[in-house]
mmCIF file of C-alpha atoms and ligand atoms in Angstrom:
data_model
loop_
_atom_site.group_PDB
_atom_site.id
_atom_site.type_symbol
_atom_site.label_atom_id
_atom_site.label_comp_id
_atom_site.label_asym_id
_atom_site.label_seq_id
_atom_site.Cartn_x
_atom_site.Cartn_y
_atom_site.Cartn_z
ATOM 1 C CA MET A 723 77.485 4.959 119.238
ATOM 2 C CA ARG A 724 78.102 4.297 122.749
ATOM 3 C CA TYR A 725 75.334 3.225 125.553
ATOM 4 C CA ALA A 726 75.234 4.406 128.881
ATOM 5 C CA ILE A 727 72.747 3.810 132.013
ATOM 6 C CA LEU A 728 72.882 6.418 134.607
ATOM 7 C CA ASP A 729 71.700 5.681 138.300
ATOM 8 C CA CYS A 730 71.881 8.737 140.575
ATOM 9 C CA ASP A 731 70.132 10.499 143.790
ATOM 10 C CA PRO A 732 69.683 14.057 142.574
ATOM 11 C CA GLY A 733 71.004 16.073 144.179
ATOM 12 C CA ILE A 734 72.775 19.250 142.608
ATOM 13 C CA ASP A 735 76.158 17.576 141.535
ATOM 14 C CA ASP A 736 73.970 15.051 140.063
ATOM 15 C CA ALA A 737 71.588 17.552 138.057
ATOM 16 C CA LEU A 738 74.771 18.900 136.690
ATOM 17 C CA ALA A 739 76.445 15.425 136.045
ATOM 18 C CA ILE A 740 72.707 14.681 134.191
ATOM 19 C CA PHE A 741 73.050 17.955 131.691
ATOM 20 C CA THR A 742 76.661 16.947 131.060
ATOM 21 C CA LEU A 743 75.697 13.391 130.212
ATOM 22 C CA LEU A 744 72.618 14.469 128.098
ATOM 23 C CA ALA A 745 74.735 16.655 125.945
ATOM 24 C CA GLU A 746 77.138 13.831 124.630
ATOM 25 C CA PRO A 747 76.255 13.605 121.105
ATOM 26 C CA ASP A 748 77.533 10.127 120.815
ATOM 27 C CA VAL A 749 76.026 8.748 123.630
ATOM 28 C CA GLU A 750 72.583 6.919 123.904
ATOM 29 C CA VAL A 751 71.263 7.083 127.408
ATOM 30 C CA LEU A 752 68.855 3.803 127.551
ATOM 31 C CA GLY A 753 67.991 4.731 130.881
ATOM 32 C CA MET A 754 68.311 6.763 134.407
ATOM 33 C CA CYS A 755 67.539 5.370 137.528
ATOM 34 C CA ALA A 756 66.908 6.840 141.127
ATOM 35 C CA THR A 757 68.111 5.795 144.273
ATOM 36 C CA VAL A 758 67.923 6.695 147.942
ATOM 37 C CA GLY A 759 70.628 8.900 148.924
ATOM 38 C CA ASN A 760 70.783 12.940 148.665
ATOM 39 C CA VAL A 761 66.965 12.600 149.142
ATOM 40 C CA PRO A 762 64.472 10.079 149.665
ATOM 41 C CA VAL A 763 63.976 8.421 146.258
ATOM 42 C CA GLU A 764 60.299 9.671 145.194
ATOM 43 C CA THR A 765 62.111 12.936 145.190
ATOM 44 C CA GLY A 766 64.702 11.664 143.453
ATOM 45 C CA TYR A 767 62.860 10.119 140.751
ATOM 46 C CA ARG A 768 60.827 13.291 140.549
ATOM 47 C CA ASN A 769 63.739 15.697 140.126
ATOM 48 C CA LEU A 770 65.407 12.982 137.390
ATOM 49 C CA ARG A 771 61.918 13.040 135.089
ATOM 50 C CA ASN A 772 61.918 16.967 135.565
ATOM 51 C CA LEU A 773 65.680 17.799 134.657
ATOM 52 C CA ALA A 774 65.166 15.100 131.560
ATOM 53 C CA ALA A 775 62.046 17.303 130.613
ATOM 54 C CA LEU A 776 63.920 20.682 130.845
ATOM 55 C CA VAL A 777 66.546 19.838 128.373
ATOM 56 C CA GLY A 778 63.776 17.813 126.217
ATOM 57 C CA ARG A 779 64.900 14.272 126.885
ATOM 58 C CA GLU A 780 61.731 12.865 128.410
ATOM 59 C CA ASP A 781 62.204 10.133 125.431
ATOM 60 C CA ILE A 782 64.950 8.482 128.170
ATOM 61 C CA PRO A 783 62.745 6.423 130.760
ATOM 62 C CA VAL A 784 63.271 7.314 134.311
ATOM 63 C CA PHE A 785 62.956 4.529 136.949
ATOM 64 C CA LEU A 786 62.323 4.321 140.739
ATOM 65 C CA GLY A 787 64.985 2.555 142.696
ATOM 66 C CA ALA A 788 65.509 1.650 146.188
ATOM 67 C CA ALA A 789 63.729 3.626 149.154
ATOM 68 C CA LEU A 790 66.148 2.070 151.616
ATOM 69 C CA PRO A 791 69.682 0.926 151.947
ATOM 70 C CA LEU A 792 70.154 -2.862 151.748
ATOM 71 C CA VAL A 793 71.007 -3.337 155.785
ATOM 72 C CA HIS A 794 71.041 -0.198 157.584
ATOM 73 C CA PRO A 795 68.350 2.718 158.242
ATOM 74 C CA TYR A 796 68.326 5.576 155.978
ATOM 75 C CA ARG A 797 69.198 8.836 157.552
ATOM 76 C CA PHE A 798 68.194 11.773 155.048
ATOM 77 C CA ASP A 799 69.942 15.100 155.753
ATOM 78 C CA SER A 800 68.461 17.915 153.586
ATOM 79 C CA LEU A 801 71.566 20.102 154.305
ATOM 80 C CA VAL A 802 73.642 19.602 151.292
ATOM 81 C CA HIS A 803 71.025 19.656 148.512
ATOM 82 C CA GLY A 804 67.855 20.977 150.308
ATOM 83 C CA GLU A 805 64.875 19.468 151.191
ATOM 84 C CA ASP A 806 63.645 19.038 147.396
ATOM 85 C CA GLY A 807 67.296 17.915 146.196
ATOM 86 C CA LEU A 808 67.992 20.900 143.885
ATOM 87 C CA GLY A 809 68.462 23.809 146.179
ATOM 88 C CA GLY A 810 65.243 25.220 145.621
ATOM 89 C CA ALA A 811 65.368 25.188 141.925
ATOM 90 C CA SER A 812 61.793 24.970 140.886
ATOM 91 C CA LEU A 813 61.519 23.192 137.341
ATOM 92 C CA PRO A 814 58.457 22.613 135.574
ATOM 93 C CA GLU A 815 56.626 19.396 136.263
ATOM 94 C CA SER A 816 57.605 16.162 133.540
ATOM 95 C CA ALA A 817 54.233 15.612 131.520
ATOM 96 C CA ALA A 818 56.172 12.244 130.493
ATOM 97 C CA PRO A 819 54.269 8.940 131.543
ATOM 98 C CA HIS A 820 55.334 7.017 134.880
ATOM 99 C CA THR A 821 57.320 3.882 134.694
ATOM 100 C CA ARG A 822 56.319 0.819 136.558
ATOM 101 C CA GLU A 823 59.243 -1.230 136.534
ATOM 102 C CA HIS A 824 61.552 -0.817 139.690
ATOM 103 C CA ALA A 825 65.025 0.203 138.680
ATOM 104 C CA ALA A 826 66.984 -3.013 139.343
ATOM 105 C CA LEU A 827 64.510 -4.912 136.906
ATOM 106 C CA ALA A 828 64.805 -2.113 133.950
ATOM 107 C CA THR A 829 68.422 -1.811 134.544
ATOM 108 C CA CYS A 830 69.173 -6.065 133.930
ATOM 109 C CA ARG A 831 66.674 -5.398 131.057
ATOM 110 C CA LEU A 832 68.043 -2.676 129.504
ATOM 111 C CA LEU A 833 71.507 -3.907 129.726
ATOM 112 C CA HIS A 834 70.268 -7.293 128.285
ATOM 113 C CA ASP A 835 68.386 -5.654 125.284
ATOM 114 C CA ALA A 836 71.363 -3.266 124.648
ATOM 115 C CA PRO A 837 72.465 -3.392 120.974
ATOM 116 C CA GLY A 838 76.414 -3.111 122.441
ATOM 117 C CA LYS A 839 78.137 -3.075 125.703
ATOM 118 C CA VAL A 840 76.910 -0.456 128.129
ATOM 119 C CA SER A 841 78.662 2.414 130.322
ATOM 120 C CA TRP A 842 77.111 2.023 133.647
ATOM 121 C CA ILE A 843 77.400 5.164 135.672
ATOM 122 C CA ALA A 844 76.643 5.526 139.236
ATOM 123 C CA THR A 845 76.429 9.009 141.117
ATOM 124 C CA GLY A 846 74.921 7.797 144.343
ATOM 125 C CA PRO A 847 74.680 5.132 146.637
ATOM 126 C CA LEU A 848 75.072 1.711 145.124
ATOM 127 C CA THR A 849 71.584 0.080 146.397
ATOM 128 C CA ASN A 850 70.056 -0.125 142.752
ATOM 129 C CA VAL A 851 73.315 -1.577 141.476
ATOM 130 C CA ALA A 852 73.731 -4.070 143.935
ATOM 131 C CA LEU A 853 70.328 -5.238 143.502
ATOM 132 C CA ALA A 854 70.366 -5.653 139.882
ATOM 133 C CA LEU A 855 73.703 -7.743 140.236
ATOM 134 C CA ARG A 856 72.306 -10.179 142.693
ATOM 135 C CA LEU A 857 69.220 -10.493 140.513
ATOM 136 C CA ASP A 858 70.871 -11.124 137.348
ATOM 137 C CA PRO A 859 74.778 -11.651 137.787
ATOM 138 C CA SER A 860 74.903 -12.190 133.774
ATOM 139 C CA ILE A 861 74.336 -8.775 133.290
ATOM 140 C CA HIS A 862 78.070 -8.466 133.495
ATOM 141 C CA GLU A 863 78.782 -9.468 129.892
ATOM 142 C CA LYS A 864 77.305 -6.507 128.733
ATOM 143 C CA VAL A 865 78.685 -3.699 130.951
ATOM 144 C CA ASP A 866 81.780 -2.145 129.496
ATOM 145 C CA ARG A 867 82.824 -0.324 132.930
ATOM 146 C CA LEU A 868 81.017 0.646 135.981
ATOM 147 C CA VAL A 869 82.030 3.776 136.468
ATOM 148 C CA VAL A 870 81.044 5.117 140.382
ATOM 149 C CA MET A 871 81.438 8.634 142.192
ATOM 150 C CA GLY A 872 82.070 7.064 145.426
ATOM 151 C CA GLY A 873 84.823 6.532 148.199
ATOM 152 C CA SER A 874 88.119 7.742 148.651
ATOM 153 C CA THR A 875 91.823 7.106 148.812
ATOM 154 C CA LEU A 876 92.021 9.728 151.802
ATOM 155 C CA ARG A 877 89.464 10.728 153.926
ATOM 156 C CA GLY A 878 85.464 10.784 153.894
ATOM 157 C CA ASN A 879 83.342 13.804 154.036
ATOM 158 C CA VAL A 880 80.466 12.249 156.295
ATOM 159 C CA THR A 881 82.707 10.916 158.943
ATOM 160 C CA PRO A 882 86.433 11.266 158.634
ATOM 161 C CA ALA A 883 86.399 7.292 157.094
ATOM 162 C CA ALA A 884 83.343 7.518 155.311
ATOM 163 C CA GLU A 885 82.429 9.137 151.538
ATOM 164 C CA PHE A 886 78.658 9.788 151.719
ATOM 165 C CA ASN A 887 77.493 7.401 148.563
ATOM 166 C CA VAL A 888 79.395 4.556 150.510
ATOM 167 C CA TRP A 889 78.516 5.530 153.968
ATOM 168 C CA VAL A 890 74.473 5.412 152.824
ATOM 169 C CA ASP A 891 75.009 1.591 151.847
ATOM 170 C CA ALA A 892 78.443 0.198 152.395
ATOM 171 C CA GLU A 893 76.791 -3.396 152.154
ATOM 172 C CA ALA A 894 75.778 -2.285 148.434
ATOM 173 C CA TRP A 895 79.266 -0.999 147.846
ATOM 174 C CA ARG A 896 81.144 -4.513 149.248
ATOM 175 C CA VAL A 897 78.446 -6.385 146.787
ATOM 176 C CA VAL A 898 79.537 -4.409 143.925
ATOM 177 C CA ALA A 899 83.200 -4.378 144.892
ATOM 178 C CA GLU A 900 83.157 -8.351 145.079
ATOM 179 C CA SER A 901 81.049 -8.839 142.208
ATOM 180 C CA GLY A 902 84.084 -9.211 139.289
ATOM 181 C CA ILE A 903 82.522 -6.209 137.428
ATOM 182 C CA PRO A 904 84.724 -3.990 135.832
ATOM 183 C CA LEU A 905 84.634 -1.090 138.287
ATOM 184 C CA THR A 906 86.393 2.319 138.621
ATOM 185 C CA MET A 907 86.122 4.334 141.386
ATOM 186 C CA VAL A 908 85.809 7.991 141.157
ATOM 187 C CA GLY A 909 86.583 9.302 145.078
ATOM 188 C CA LEU A 910 86.933 12.469 146.633
ATOM 189 C CA ASN A 911 90.636 12.143 145.982
ATOM 190 C CA VAL A 912 90.073 13.315 142.858
ATOM 191 C CA THR A 913 86.721 15.063 142.588
ATOM 192 C CA HIS A 914 87.648 17.466 145.450
ATOM 193 C CA GLN A 915 90.199 19.136 142.872
ATOM 194 C CA VAL A 916 87.198 20.162 140.753
ATOM 195 C CA ALA A 917 85.322 23.143 141.547
ATOM 196 C CA LEU A 918 84.028 26.408 139.139
ATOM 197 C CA THR A 919 86.130 29.170 139.303
ATOM 198 C CA GLN A 920 84.622 32.903 139.682
ATOM 199 C CA GLU A 921 85.179 33.158 135.713
ATOM 200 C CA ASP A 922 83.496 30.130 135.287
ATOM 201 C CA TYR A 923 80.398 31.362 137.560
ATOM 202 C CA ALA A 924 80.263 34.549 135.415
ATOM 203 C CA ALA A 925 80.170 32.838 132.156
ATOM 204 C CA LEU A 926 77.490 30.456 133.724
ATOM 205 C CA ARG A 927 75.331 33.643 134.891
ATOM 206 C CA ALA A 928 75.724 35.134 131.093
ATOM 207 C CA MET A 929 74.147 31.805 129.613
ATOM 208 C CA PRO A 930 70.756 32.342 128.381
ATOM 209 C CA GLY A 931 69.532 28.872 128.413
ATOM 210 C CA LYS A 932 67.040 27.049 130.584
ATOM 211 C CA ALA A 933 69.718 24.319 132.103
ATOM 212 C CA ALA A 934 71.980 27.385 132.739
ATOM 213 C CA LYS A 935 69.393 29.159 134.532
ATOM 214 C CA VAL A 936 68.729 25.994 137.090
ATOM 215 C CA SER A 937 72.327 25.529 137.226
ATOM 216 C CA ASP A 938 73.050 28.753 138.557
ATOM 217 C CA ARG A 939 70.171 28.619 140.749
ATOM 218 C CA MET A 940 71.328 25.305 142.161
ATOM 219 C CA LEU A 941 75.156 26.315 142.550
ATOM 220 C CA ASP A 942 73.930 29.449 144.469
ATOM 221 C CA TYR A 943 72.464 27.153 146.962
ATOM 222 C CA TYR A 944 75.097 24.382 146.883
ATOM 223 C CA GLU A 945 77.889 27.195 146.928
ATOM 224 C CA GLY A 946 76.382 28.879 149.865
ATOM 225 C CA VAL A 947 76.104 25.405 151.789
ATOM 226 C CA TYR A 948 80.007 24.726 151.259
ATOM 227 C CA ARG A 949 80.764 28.301 152.208
ATOM 228 C CA ARG A 950 78.823 28.218 155.710
ATOM 229 C CA GLU A 951 80.414 25.010 156.610
ATOM 230 C CA GLY A 952 83.749 25.776 155.443
ATOM 231 C CA TRP A 953 84.174 23.276 153.193
ATOM 232 C CA GLY A 954 85.846 25.705 150.573
ATOM 233 C CA GLU A 955 84.864 25.598 147.217
ATOM 234 C CA ALA A 956 81.445 23.474 145.762
ATOM 235 C CA LYS A 957 82.737 20.346 144.198
ATOM 236 C CA LEU A 958 81.379 18.589 141.225
ATOM 237 C CA HIS A 959 81.813 15.187 142.260
ATOM 238 C CA ASP A 960 79.279 13.507 140.027
ATOM 239 C CA VAL A 961 80.481 15.511 136.879
ATOM 240 C CA VAL A 962 84.203 13.930 137.200
ATOM 241 C CA ALA A 963 82.477 10.611 137.082
ATOM 242 C CA VAL A 964 80.213 11.067 134.026
ATOM 243 C CA LEU A 965 82.846 12.590 131.950
ATOM 244 C CA GLU A 966 85.563 9.498 133.215
ATOM 245 C CA ALA A 967 82.692 7.168 132.043
ATOM 246 C CA VAL A 968 82.137 9.253 128.598
ATOM 247 C CA HIS A 969 85.715 10.240 128.210
ATOM 248 C CA PRO A 970 88.013 8.078 129.615
ATOM 249 C CA GLY A 971 91.458 9.244 130.480
ATOM 250 C CA ILE A 972 90.126 12.793 131.722
ATOM 251 C CA CYS A 973 90.946 11.019 135.335
ATOM 252 C CA SER A 974 94.387 8.888 135.850
ATOM 253 C CA THR A 975 93.471 5.527 136.993
ATOM 254 C CA VAL A 976 95.732 3.103 138.827
ATOM 255 C CA PRO A 977 94.672 -0.776 139.368
ATOM 256 C CA CYS A 978 94.358 -1.019 143.011
ATOM 257 C CA HIS A 979 92.357 -3.772 145.393
ATOM 258 C CA VAL A 980 89.576 -1.964 147.500
ATOM 259 C CA LEU A 981 87.785 -3.311 150.203
ATOM 260 C CA VAL A 982 84.812 -1.535 152.137
ATOM 261 C CA GLU A 983 84.457 -1.568 155.900
ATOM 262 C CA THR A 984 81.166 -2.810 156.694
ATOM 263 C CA SER A 985 81.405 -3.616 160.552
ATOM 264 C CA SER A 986 83.103 -1.222 162.726
ATOM 265 C CA PRO A 987 80.931 1.648 164.014
ATOM 266 C CA LEU A 988 84.037 4.123 163.978
ATOM 267 C CA THR A 989 84.944 3.533 160.289
ATOM 268 C CA TYR A 990 81.595 2.155 158.414
ATOM 269 C CA GLY A 991 81.938 2.817 154.764
ATOM 270 C CA GLN A 992 85.650 3.522 154.169
ATOM 271 C CA THR A 993 87.004 2.142 151.226
ATOM 272 C CA VAL A 994 90.646 0.807 151.941
ATOM 273 C CA VAL A 995 92.206 1.080 148.717
ATOM 274 C CA ASN A 996 95.439 -1.008 148.113
ATOM 275 C CA ASP A 997 97.421 -0.112 145.214
ATOM 276 C CA ARG A 998 100.328 -2.328 146.207
ATOM 277 C CA ILE A 999 99.223 -5.451 144.579
ATOM 278 C CA GLN A 1000 99.636 -7.675 141.460
ATOM 279 C CA ALA A 1001 97.850 -6.197 138.513
ATOM 280 C CA GLU A 1002 95.588 -9.462 138.370
ATOM 281 C CA ASP A 1003 94.720 -9.096 142.255
ATOM 282 C CA ALA A 1004 92.980 -5.770 141.276
ATOM 283 C CA ASN A 1005 88.956 -5.376 141.486
ATOM 284 C CA CYS A 1006 88.864 -1.777 140.873
ATOM 285 C CA ASP A 1007 90.816 1.225 138.686
ATOM 286 C CA VAL A 1008 90.934 3.703 141.082
ATOM 287 C CA ALA A 1009 90.893 7.621 140.048
ATOM 288 C CA MET A 1010 94.260 9.363 141.404
ATOM 289 C CA GLY A 1011 94.260 12.209 139.376
ATOM 290 C CA VAL A 1012 91.672 14.590 137.177
ATOM 291 C CA ASP A 1013 92.311 17.161 134.266
ATOM 292 C CA ALA A 1014 90.075 19.711 136.316
ATOM 293 C CA ALA A 1015 90.027 22.288 133.628
ATOM 294 C CA ALA A 1016 88.695 19.985 130.977
ATOM 295 C CA VAL A 1017 86.019 18.677 133.432
ATOM 296 C CA ARG A 1018 84.962 22.454 134.083
ATOM 297 C CA LYS A 1019 84.714 23.363 130.124
ATOM 298 C CA ARG A 1020 82.887 20.339 129.340
ATOM 299 C CA MET A 1021 79.958 20.733 131.977
ATOM 300 C CA LEU A 1022 80.125 24.450 131.156
ATOM 301 C CA SER A 1023 79.775 23.638 127.090
ATOM 302 C CA ALA A 1024 77.324 20.934 127.943
ATOM 303 C CA ILE A 1025 75.061 23.263 129.759
ATOM 304 C CA ALA A 1026 75.252 26.206 127.121
ATOM 305 C CA SER A 1027 74.122 23.453 124.957
ATOM 306 C CA PHE A 1028 70.581 23.513 126.153
HETATM 307 O O1 RIB B 1272 80.270 12.945 148.771
HETATM 308 C C1 RIB B 1272 79.566 13.032 147.315
HETATM 309 C C2 RIB B 1272 78.520 12.183 146.870
HETATM 310 O O2 RIB B 1272 77.453 12.000 147.541
HETATM 311 C C3 RIB B 1272 77.952 12.876 145.523
HETATM 312 O O3 RIB B 1272 77.560 12.121 144.695
HETATM 313 C C4 RIB B 1272 76.789 13.915 145.799
HETATM 314 O O4 RIB B 1272 75.666 13.921 145.011
HETATM 315 C C5 RIB B 1272 76.413 12.871 147.098
HETATM 316 O O5 RIB B 1272 75.413 11.904 146.558
HETATM 317 CA CA1 CA B 1273 75.061 11.815 143.944
#
């Protein structure tokens, strides 16, 4: 059995990543945490609870995390994921009892109590992750890998320099990148290669299950945004990171030294990736390639299983 903790900002691609993670038969998800990002943290927390309930996993504790980035004000924009974060896909309200522990503290406890090393997965801004590492640096010892969706070896998506998860809280990303934790970065340079085909959409629409119906509704909204904004096909960013965490090798990675810009008004949130280093100087394995077909196939199979 392998163990995982997810920190996310659901968000449509986060929701698809959650379905994908929860369908993994030999991964025990110890907890899921909401962070500020695509939506205000309270919305993300509610979505996380309801997504878990939809697929019958109210046994997994869900925790409310940081409401604001570490330093800068939070700038919310409902464009990409909708006001509710799920493109208007209405889900039944979870009846699970509310937790009262902050996500950063819960993450530290879950890591210390875990029966083995944990795959820590982050698909939103790293505010909770940075807080946990600052509160208790010894959690390092229980982390197999921290796999994050974020950054880019090429251009950003919020600005030409910055990818959204880093742009929301670059200081948090810097804390994590400089912490020494075993880090894998799954950036836009690979996630931009992963989008469903028309055949995939047809297969999804033909699926009878609840997760498929919700996914179809979310993707209909998400696809529409991408089309109207001229961004091409709707990218499955967070699904790639989750699958790299639970199926290492679905991405090809290179040991690099990654720095994050936190000062420049022009390039705030840029991940500067140096692959021309000695292996011992690396602080991050950076995804450079991805088996996009395998990602699509595994995600659809996961959704069909609920
Ligand atoms: O830039 C893409 C990332 O930002 C994804 O995690 C998406 O959910 C948003 O959080
Ligand atoms: Ca996300």
